[in-house]
Coordinates of C-alpha atoms in Angstrom, one line a residue:
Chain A
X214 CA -24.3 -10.1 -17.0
X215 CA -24.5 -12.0 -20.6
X216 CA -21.7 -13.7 -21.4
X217 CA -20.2 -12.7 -24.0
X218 CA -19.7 -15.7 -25.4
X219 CA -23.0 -17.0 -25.8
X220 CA -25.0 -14.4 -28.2
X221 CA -28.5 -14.4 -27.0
X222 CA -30.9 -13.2 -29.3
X223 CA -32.0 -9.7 -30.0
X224 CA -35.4 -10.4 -28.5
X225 CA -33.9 -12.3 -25.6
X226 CA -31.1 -9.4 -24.8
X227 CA -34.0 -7.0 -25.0
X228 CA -36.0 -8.7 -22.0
X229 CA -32.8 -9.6 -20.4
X230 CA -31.9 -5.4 -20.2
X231 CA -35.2 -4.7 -19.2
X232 CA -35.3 -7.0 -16.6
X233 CA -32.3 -5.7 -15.4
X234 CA -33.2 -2.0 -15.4
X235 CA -36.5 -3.2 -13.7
X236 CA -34.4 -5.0 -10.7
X237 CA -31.8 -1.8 -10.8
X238 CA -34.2 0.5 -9.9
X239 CA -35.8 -1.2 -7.5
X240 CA -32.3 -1.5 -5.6
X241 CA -32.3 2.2 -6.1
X242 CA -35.1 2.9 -4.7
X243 CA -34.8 0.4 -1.7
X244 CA -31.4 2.2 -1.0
X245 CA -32.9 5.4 -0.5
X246 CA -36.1 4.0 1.5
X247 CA -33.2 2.4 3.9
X248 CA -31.6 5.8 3.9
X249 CA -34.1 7.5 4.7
X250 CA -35.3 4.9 7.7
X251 CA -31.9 5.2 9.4
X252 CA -31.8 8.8 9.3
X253 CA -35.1 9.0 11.4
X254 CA -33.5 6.1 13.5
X255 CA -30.3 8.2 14.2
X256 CA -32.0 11.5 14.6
X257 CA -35.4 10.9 16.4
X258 CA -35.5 7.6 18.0
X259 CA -32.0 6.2 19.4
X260 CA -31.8 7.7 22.5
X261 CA -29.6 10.9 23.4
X262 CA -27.0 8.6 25.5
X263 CA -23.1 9.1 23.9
X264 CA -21.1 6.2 24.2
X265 CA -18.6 7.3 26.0
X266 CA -20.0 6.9 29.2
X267 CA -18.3 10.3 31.2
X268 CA -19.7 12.8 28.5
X269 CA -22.6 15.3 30.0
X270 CA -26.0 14.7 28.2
X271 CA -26.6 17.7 26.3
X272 CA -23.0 16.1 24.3
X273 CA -24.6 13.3 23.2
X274 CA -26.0 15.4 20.0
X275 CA -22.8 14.5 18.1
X276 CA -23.1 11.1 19.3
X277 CA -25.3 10.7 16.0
X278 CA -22.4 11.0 13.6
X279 CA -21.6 7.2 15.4
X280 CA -24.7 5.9 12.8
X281 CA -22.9 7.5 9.6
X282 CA -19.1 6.8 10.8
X283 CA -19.6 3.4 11.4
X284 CA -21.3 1.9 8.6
X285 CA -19.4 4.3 6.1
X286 CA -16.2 2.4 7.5
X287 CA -17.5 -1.1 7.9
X288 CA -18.9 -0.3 3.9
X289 CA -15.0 0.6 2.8
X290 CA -13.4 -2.1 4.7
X291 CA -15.4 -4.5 3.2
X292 CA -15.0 -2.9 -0.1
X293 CA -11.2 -2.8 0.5
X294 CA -11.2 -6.5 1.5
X295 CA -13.1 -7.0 -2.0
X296 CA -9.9 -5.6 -3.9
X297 CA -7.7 -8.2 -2.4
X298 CA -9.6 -11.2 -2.9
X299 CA -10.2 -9.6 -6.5
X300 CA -6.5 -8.9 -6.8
X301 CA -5.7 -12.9 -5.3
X302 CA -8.1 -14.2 -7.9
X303 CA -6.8 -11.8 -10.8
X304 CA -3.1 -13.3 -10.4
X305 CA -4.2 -16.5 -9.9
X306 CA -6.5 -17.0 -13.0
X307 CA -5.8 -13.6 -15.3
X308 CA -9.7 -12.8 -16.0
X309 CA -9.8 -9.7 -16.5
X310 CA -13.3 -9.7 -15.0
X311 CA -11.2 -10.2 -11.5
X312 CA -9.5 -6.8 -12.1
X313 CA -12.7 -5.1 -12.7
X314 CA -13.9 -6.0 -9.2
X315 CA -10.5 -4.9 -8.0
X316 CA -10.8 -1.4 -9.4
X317 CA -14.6 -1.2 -8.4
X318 CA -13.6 -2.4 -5.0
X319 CA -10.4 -0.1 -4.5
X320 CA -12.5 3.4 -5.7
X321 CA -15.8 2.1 -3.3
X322 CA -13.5 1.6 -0.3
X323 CA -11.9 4.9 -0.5
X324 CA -14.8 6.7 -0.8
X325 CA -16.7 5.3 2.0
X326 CA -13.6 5.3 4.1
X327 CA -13.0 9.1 3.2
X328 CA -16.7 9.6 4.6
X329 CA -15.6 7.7 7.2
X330 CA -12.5 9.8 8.1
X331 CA -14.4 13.1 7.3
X332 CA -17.3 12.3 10.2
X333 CA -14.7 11.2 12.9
X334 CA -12.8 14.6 12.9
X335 CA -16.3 16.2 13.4
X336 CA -17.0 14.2 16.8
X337 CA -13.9 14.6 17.9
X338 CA -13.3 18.1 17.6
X339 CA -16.2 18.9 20.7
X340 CA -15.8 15.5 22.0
X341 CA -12.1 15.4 22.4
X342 CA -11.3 19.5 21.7
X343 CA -9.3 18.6 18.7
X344 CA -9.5 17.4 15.4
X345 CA -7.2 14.5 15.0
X346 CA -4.9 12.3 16.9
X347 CA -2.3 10.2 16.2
X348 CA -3.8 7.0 18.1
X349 CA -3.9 3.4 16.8
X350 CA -7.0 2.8 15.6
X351 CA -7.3 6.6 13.8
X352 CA -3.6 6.3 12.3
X353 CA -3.9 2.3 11.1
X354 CA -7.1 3.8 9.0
X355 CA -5.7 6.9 6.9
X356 CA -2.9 4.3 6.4
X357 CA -4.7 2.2 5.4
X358 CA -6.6 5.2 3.2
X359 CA -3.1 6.1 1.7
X360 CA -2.7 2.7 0.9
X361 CA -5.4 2.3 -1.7
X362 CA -4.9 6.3 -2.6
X363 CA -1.4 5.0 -3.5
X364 CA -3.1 2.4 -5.6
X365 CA -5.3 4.1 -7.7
X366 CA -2.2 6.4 -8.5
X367 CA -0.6 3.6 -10.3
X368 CA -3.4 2.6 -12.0
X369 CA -4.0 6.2 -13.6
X370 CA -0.3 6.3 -14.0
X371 CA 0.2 2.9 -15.4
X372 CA -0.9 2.7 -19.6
X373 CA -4.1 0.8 -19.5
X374 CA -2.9 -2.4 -21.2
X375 CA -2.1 -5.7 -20.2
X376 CA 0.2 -4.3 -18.0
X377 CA -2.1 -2.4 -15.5
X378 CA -4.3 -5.3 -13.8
X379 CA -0.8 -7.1 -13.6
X380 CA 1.2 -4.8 -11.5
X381 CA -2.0 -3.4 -10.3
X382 CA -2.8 -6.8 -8.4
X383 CA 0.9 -7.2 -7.5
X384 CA 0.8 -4.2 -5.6
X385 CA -2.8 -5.1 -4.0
X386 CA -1.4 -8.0 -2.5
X387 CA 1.5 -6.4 -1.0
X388 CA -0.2 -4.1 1.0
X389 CA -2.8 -6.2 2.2
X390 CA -0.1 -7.9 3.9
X391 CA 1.5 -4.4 5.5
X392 CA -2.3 -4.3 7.2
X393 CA -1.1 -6.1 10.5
X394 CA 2.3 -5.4 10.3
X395 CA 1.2 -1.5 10.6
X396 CA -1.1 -2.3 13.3
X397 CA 1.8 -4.0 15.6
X398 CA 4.2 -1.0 14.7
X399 CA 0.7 1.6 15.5
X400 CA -0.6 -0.3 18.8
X401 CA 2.4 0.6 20.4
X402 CA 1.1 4.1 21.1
X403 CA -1.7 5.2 23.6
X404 CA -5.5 4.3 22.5
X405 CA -7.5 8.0 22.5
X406 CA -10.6 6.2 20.4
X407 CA -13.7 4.8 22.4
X408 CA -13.2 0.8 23.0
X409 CA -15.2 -1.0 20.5
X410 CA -19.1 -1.0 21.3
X411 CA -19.7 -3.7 18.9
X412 CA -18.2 -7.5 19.4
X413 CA -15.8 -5.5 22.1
X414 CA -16.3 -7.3 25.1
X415 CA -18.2 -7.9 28.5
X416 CA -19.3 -4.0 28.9
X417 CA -20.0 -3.3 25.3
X418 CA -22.9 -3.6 24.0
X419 CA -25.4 -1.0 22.6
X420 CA -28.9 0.2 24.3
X421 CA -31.4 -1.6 21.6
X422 CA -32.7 1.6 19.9
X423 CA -29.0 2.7 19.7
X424 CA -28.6 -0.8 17.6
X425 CA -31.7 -0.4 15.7
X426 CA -30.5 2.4 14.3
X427 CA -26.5 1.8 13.9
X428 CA -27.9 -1.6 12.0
X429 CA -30.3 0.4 9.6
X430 CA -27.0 2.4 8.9
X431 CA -24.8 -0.5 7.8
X432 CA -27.4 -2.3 5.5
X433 CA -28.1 1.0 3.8
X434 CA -24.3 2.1 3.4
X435 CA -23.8 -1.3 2.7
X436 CA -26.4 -1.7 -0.2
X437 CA -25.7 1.7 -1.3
X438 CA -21.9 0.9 -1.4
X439 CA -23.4 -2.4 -3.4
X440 CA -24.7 -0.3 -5.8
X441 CA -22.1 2.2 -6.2
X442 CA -19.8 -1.2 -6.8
X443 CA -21.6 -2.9 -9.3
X444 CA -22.2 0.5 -11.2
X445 CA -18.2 0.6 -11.7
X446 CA -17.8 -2.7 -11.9
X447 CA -19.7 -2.5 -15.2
X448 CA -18.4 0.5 -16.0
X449 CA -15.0 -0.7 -16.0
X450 CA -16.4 -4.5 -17.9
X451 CA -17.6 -2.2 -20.9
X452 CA -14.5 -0.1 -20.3
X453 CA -12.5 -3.2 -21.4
X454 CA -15.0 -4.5 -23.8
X455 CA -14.5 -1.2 -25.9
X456 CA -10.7 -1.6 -25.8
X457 CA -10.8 -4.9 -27.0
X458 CA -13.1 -3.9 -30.5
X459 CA -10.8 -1.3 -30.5
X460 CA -7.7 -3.2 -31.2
X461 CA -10.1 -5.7 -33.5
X462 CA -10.6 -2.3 -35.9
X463 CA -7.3 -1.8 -35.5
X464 CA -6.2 -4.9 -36.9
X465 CA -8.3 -5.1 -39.4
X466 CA -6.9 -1.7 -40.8
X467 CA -3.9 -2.9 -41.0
Chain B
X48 CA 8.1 -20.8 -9.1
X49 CA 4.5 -20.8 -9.5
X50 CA 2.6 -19.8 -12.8
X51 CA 5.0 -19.7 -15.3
X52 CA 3.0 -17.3 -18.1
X53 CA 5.3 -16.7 -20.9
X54 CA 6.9 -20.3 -20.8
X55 CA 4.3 -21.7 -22.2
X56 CA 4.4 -20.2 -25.4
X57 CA 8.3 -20.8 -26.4
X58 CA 8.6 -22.9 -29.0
X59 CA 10.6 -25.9 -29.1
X60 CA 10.8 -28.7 -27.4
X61 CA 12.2 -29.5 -23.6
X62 CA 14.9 -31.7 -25.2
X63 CA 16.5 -28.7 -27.4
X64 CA 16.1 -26.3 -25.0
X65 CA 19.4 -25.8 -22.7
X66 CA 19.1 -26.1 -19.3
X67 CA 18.3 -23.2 -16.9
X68 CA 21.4 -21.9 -14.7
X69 CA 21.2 -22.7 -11.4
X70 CA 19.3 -20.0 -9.1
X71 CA 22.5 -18.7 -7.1
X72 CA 24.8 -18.5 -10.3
X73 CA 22.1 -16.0 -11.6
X74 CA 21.9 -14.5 -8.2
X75 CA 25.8 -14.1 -8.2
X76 CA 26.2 -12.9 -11.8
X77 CA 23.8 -10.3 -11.2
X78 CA 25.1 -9.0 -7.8
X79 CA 28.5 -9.2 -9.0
X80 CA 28.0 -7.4 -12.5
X81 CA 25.9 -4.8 -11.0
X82 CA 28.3 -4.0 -8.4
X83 CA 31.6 -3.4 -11.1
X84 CA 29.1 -1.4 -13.4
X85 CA 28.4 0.7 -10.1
X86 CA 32.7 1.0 -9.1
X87 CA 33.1 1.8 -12.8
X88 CA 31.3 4.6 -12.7
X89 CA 30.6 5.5 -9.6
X90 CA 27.4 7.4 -10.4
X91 CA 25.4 6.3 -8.2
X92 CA 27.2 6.4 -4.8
X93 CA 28.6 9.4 -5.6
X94 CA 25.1 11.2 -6.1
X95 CA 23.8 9.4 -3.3
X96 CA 26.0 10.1 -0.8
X97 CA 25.7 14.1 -1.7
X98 CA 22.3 13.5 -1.5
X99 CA 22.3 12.5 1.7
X100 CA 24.9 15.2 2.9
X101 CA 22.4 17.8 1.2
X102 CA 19.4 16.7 3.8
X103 CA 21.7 16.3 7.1
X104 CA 23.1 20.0 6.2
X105 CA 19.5 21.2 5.6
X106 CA 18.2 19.7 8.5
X107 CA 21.0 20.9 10.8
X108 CA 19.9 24.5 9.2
X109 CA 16.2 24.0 9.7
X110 CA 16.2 22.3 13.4
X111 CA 18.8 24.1 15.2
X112 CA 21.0 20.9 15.8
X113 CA 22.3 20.1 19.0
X114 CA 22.7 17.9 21.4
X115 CA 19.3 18.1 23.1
X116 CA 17.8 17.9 18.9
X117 CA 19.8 14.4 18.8
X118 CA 18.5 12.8 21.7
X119 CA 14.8 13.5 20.8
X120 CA 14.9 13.2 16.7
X121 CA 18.2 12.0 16.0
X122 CA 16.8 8.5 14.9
X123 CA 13.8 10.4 12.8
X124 CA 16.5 12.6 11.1
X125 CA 19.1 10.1 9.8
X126 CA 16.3 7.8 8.7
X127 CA 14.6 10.6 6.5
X128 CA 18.1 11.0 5.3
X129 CA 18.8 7.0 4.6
X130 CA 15.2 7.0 2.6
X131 CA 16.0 9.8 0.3
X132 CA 19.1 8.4 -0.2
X133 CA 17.7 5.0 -1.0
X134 CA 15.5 6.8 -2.7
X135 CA 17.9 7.3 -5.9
X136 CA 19.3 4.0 -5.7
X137 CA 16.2 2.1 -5.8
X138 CA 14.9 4.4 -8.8
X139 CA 18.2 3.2 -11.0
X140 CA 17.5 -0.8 -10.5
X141 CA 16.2 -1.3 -13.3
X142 CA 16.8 1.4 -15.0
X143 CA 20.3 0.4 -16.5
X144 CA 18.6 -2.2 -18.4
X145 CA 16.4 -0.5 -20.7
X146 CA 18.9 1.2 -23.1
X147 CA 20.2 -1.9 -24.6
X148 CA 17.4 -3.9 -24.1
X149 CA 19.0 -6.7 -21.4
X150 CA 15.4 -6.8 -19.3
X151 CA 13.9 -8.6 -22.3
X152 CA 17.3 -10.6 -23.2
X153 CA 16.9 -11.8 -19.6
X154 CA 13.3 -12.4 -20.3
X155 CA 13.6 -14.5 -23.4
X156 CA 16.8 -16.8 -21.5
X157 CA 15.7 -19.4 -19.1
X158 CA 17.1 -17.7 -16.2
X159 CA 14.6 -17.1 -13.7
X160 CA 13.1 -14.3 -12.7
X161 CA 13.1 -15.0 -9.4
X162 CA 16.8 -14.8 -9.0
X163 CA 17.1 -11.6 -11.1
X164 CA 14.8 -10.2 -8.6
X165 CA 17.0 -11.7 -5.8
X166 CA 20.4 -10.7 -7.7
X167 CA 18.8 -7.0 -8.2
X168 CA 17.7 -6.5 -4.5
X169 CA 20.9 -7.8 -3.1
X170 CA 23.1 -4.7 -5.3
X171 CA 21.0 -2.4 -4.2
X172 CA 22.0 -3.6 -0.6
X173 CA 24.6 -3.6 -0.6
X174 CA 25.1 0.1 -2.7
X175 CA 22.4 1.5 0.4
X176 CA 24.3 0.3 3.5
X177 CA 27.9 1.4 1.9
X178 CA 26.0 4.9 1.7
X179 CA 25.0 4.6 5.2
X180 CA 28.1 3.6 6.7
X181 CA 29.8 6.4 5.3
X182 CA 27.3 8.7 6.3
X183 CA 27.2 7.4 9.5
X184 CA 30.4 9.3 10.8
X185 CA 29.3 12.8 9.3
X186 CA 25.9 12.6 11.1
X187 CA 28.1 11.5 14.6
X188 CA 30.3 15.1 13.8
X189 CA 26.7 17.6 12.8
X190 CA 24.8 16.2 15.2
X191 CA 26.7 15.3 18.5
X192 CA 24.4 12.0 19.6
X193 CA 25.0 11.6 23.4
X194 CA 27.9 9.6 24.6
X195 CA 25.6 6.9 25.5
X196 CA 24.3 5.8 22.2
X197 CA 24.7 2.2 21.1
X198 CA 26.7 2.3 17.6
X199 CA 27.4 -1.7 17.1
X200 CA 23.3 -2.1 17.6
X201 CA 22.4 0.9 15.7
X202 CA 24.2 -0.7 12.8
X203 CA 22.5 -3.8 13.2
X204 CA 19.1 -1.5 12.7
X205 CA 20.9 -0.2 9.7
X206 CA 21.3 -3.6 8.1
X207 CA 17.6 -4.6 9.2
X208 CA 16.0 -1.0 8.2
X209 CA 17.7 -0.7 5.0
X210 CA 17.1 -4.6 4.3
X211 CA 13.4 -3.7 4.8
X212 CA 13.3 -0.7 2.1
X213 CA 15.7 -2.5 -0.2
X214 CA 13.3 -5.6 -0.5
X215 CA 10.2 -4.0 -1.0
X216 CA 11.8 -1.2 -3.3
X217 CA 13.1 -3.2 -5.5
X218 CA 10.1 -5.1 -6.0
X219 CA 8.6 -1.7 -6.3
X220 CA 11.1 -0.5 -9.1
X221 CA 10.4 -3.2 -11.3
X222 CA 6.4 -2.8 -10.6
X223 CA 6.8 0.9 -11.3
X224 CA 9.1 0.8 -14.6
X225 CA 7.3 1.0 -17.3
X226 CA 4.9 3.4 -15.6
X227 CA 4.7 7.2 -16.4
X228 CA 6.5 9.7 -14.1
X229 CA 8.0 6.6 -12.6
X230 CA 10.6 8.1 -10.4
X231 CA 8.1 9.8 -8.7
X232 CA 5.4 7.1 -8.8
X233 CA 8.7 4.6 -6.9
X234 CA 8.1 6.8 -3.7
X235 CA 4.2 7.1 -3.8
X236 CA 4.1 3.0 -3.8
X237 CA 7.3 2.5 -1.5
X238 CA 6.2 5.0 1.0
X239 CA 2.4 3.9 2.9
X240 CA 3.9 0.3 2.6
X241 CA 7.1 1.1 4.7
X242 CA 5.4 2.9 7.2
X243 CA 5.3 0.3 9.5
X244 CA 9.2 -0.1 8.9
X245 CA 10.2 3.0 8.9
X246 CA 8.3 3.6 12.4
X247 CA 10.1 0.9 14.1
X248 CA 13.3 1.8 12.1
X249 CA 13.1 5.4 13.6
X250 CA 12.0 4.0 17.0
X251 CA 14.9 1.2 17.4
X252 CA 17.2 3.8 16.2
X253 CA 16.3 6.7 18.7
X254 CA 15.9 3.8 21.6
X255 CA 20.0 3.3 21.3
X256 CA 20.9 7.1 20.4
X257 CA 19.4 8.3 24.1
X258 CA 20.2 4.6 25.7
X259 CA 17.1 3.9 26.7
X260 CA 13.5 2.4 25.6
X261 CA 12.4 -0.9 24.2
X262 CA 14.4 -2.1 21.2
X263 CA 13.8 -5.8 20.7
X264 CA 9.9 -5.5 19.9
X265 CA 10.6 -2.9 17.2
X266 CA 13.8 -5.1 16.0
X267 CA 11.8 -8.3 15.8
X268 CA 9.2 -6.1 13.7
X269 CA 11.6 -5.2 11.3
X270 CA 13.0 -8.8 10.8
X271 CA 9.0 -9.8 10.3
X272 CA 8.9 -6.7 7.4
X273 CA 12.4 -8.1 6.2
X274 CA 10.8 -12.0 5.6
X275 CA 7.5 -11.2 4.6
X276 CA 8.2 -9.3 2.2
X277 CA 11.4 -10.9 1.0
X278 CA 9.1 -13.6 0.5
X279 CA 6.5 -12.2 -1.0
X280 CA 8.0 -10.2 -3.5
X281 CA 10.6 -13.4 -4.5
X282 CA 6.7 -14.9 -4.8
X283 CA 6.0 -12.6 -7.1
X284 CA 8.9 -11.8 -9.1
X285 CA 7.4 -13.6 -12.1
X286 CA 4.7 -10.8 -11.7
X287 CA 6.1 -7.7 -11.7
X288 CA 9.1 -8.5 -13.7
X289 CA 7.8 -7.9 -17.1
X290 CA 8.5 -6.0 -20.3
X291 CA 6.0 -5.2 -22.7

């Protein structure tokens, strides 16, 4: 991004943009080549084996969704995780460049974390013969969902001033903070969700064409979920940069 | 307290300014004059406590209470009741210092912010558990809990429960004051944070009703809630407790 307070010149800021747009698309288009290479890895080469090792064969078809529900939710924590660094940093140095991550980072996270929640019903609704569950690991996440739906409520209810990144970032930081505390009041209850296959332990693991595609999932949620980031991100910069020449016409009315 | 923002900016010099009060005589002015305002009139407890009456009568209507109800809800039901309750108190905290302007008096004194907070959460309180106390007797006559039910430890839930809502609502009511539809927006915040609270709230609280069942881990999870964010939101005070 150009500063804004060194003024390049015209000629410069010309190449600079096209540059940009140049690098942009190639993103774009390196997103949807990824996409596209861990669809074919989910749908034709990882093996028809579920993960949950007592399920019949011909079951293992909705195994797939695993390659879209986990990266979808390991694109929106990370997002999430984003908005409370962004929210930290925002308190601690008021630039309102902090907030703009924060908002990009809340509105990623629940989108890819909805995806997230959408696909698990759809497995568990022939896996486990219903839709939803109350166990720990389900409940901790739309918690966590409500959390940062509850956020973006007060920032379209809050007047977008000086105010909003303020209280905004207040209320960031206090649920962050609720994340373990909800998962010591949720554990308490019985775990119906499959152990963790990844980092879980001595008998998890994935077959490697299983992993091959589950990692081609995360790096192309990931990037797009990059993508969809800095696109509001800069949304929300020029969003702030019009506000501000706003009030300059404003005052020069007057 | 960290960051001081709007010090910075007052003129004058440290030698002409007068001290600031001391932290608890804030704290106690506060407490104290928001405690007559609330005998003087009333307003509050009085609505509150109707309030609260409304949703035991309406639950009693819509569940069928009995006995067998109050050993298997009982806890979930006066809880629901306690948080709609709190629910009015916590939307007034602040409230009564907009007409005449006292939030930004406050804000221009050298009182801290920090104690107002404090002062504020500490009314509320206090206003929520004299609610509850009272209401406490009228849900023992609707909904006959079984003779074995632990009162003296169910009020110590009380104090720990409502402690937990009262801290992080008030930080909530000043966050949420200058916001639009900000009585409704109070819940939509103070809700998905308290849900860890208010499930081992409801869980302590239905462990003594039947007499049975593991109290002390959801106990010691409500006194983590009640620091943490007692902490925090003393932390932060400076934050949220701003006018425009």
């Amino acid at each position: 991004m150009a500063s804004t307070t060194s003024q390049p010149s015209h000629a410069q800021a010309q190449v600079d943009s096209k540059a940009r747009q140049t690098g942009w698309t190639a993103l774009i288009i390196l997103a949807l080549l990824l996409m596209e290479w861990a669809l074919v890895e989910a749908l034709k080469i990882a093996p028809p084996i579920s993960i949950v090792a007592k399920h019949p064969h011909k079951m293992a078809i909705y195994m797939r969704i695993f390659y879209v529900h986990v990266p979808a939710f390991m694109a929106g924590f990370t997002a999430f995780f984003v908005n409370f660094l962004a929210s930290a940093a925002y308190l601690w140095k008021r630039s309102l460049k902090s907030d703009a991550l924060a908002i990009a980072g809340a509105e990623v996270g629940v989108v890819f974390t909805s995806i997230g929640l959408i696909t698990g019903p759809i497995w568990a609704k022939p896996i486990w013969g219903i839709w939803w569950t109350w166990d720990p690991r389900l409940t901790l996440t739309l918690v966590l969902w409500v959390m940062y739906v509850s956020y973006l409520m007060l920032r379209q209810l809050t007047p977008t001033n000086e105010q909003q990144p303020r209280l905004a970032a207040a209320l960031a930081i206090f649920f962050f903070f609720d994340v373990p505390i909800d998962y010591m009041a949720i554990r308490w209850w019985r775990t119906q969700h499959p152990q963790p296959v990844l980092f879980g332990g001595a008998n998890s693991g994935l077959d490697p064409r299983m992993a091959t595609a589950l990692w081609c999932g995360v790096a192309a949620f990931l990037l797009l979920a990059g993508l969809l980031f800095r696109l509001r991100y800069r949304l929300e910069c020029d969003r702030q940069r019009i506000a501000v020449l706003r009030r300059e016409a404003a005052l020069r009315e007057t | 307290m960290s960051a001081p923002i709007s010090t910075a900016s007052r003129p004058g010099t440290a030698a002409e300014r007068p001290p600031a009060p001391k932290f608890w005589r804030v704290w106690a002015r506060i407490v104290l004059r928001d405690i007559k305002l609330e005998l003087r009139s009333r307003e509050a407890l009085q609505a509150m406590l109707f309030y609260a009456l409304l949703i035991i009568i309406i639950f009693s209507f819509a569940f069928e209470a009995g006995a067998e109800l109050t050993s298997r809800v009982g806890g979930a039901l006066l809880w629901v009741a306690f948080l709609f309750a709190g629910l009015v108190a916590l939307d007034r905290v602040f409230l009564r210092e907009l007409p005449e302007a006292s939030l930004l008096g406050f804000q221009i004194s050298p009182a801290s912010r920090t104690a107002l907070l404090a002062g504020k959460f500490t009314a509320s309180f206090l206003l929520m558990i004299a609610v509850e106390l009272l209401l406490l007797p009228l849900f023992a006559i609707f909904f006959n809990p079984p003779p074995e039910a632990r009162w003296g430890m169910i009020i110590l839930v009380l104090l720990a429960g409502t402690w937990a809502l009262a801290a992080s609502g008030t930080y909530f009511s000043a966050l949420s004051l200058h916001t639009r539809y900000r009585a409704l927006l109070l819940p939509l915040l103070l809700l998905p944070l308290a849900i860890p609270a208010i499930v081992a709230m409801v869980q302590a609280t239905q462990h003594l009703l039947d007499g049975q069942g593991e109290v002390a881990y959801w106990l010691r999870l409500l006194v983590g809630f009640d620091i943490l964010y007692t902490t925090l939101g003393l932390a932060l005070a400076d934050v949220v407790i701003q006018t425009e």
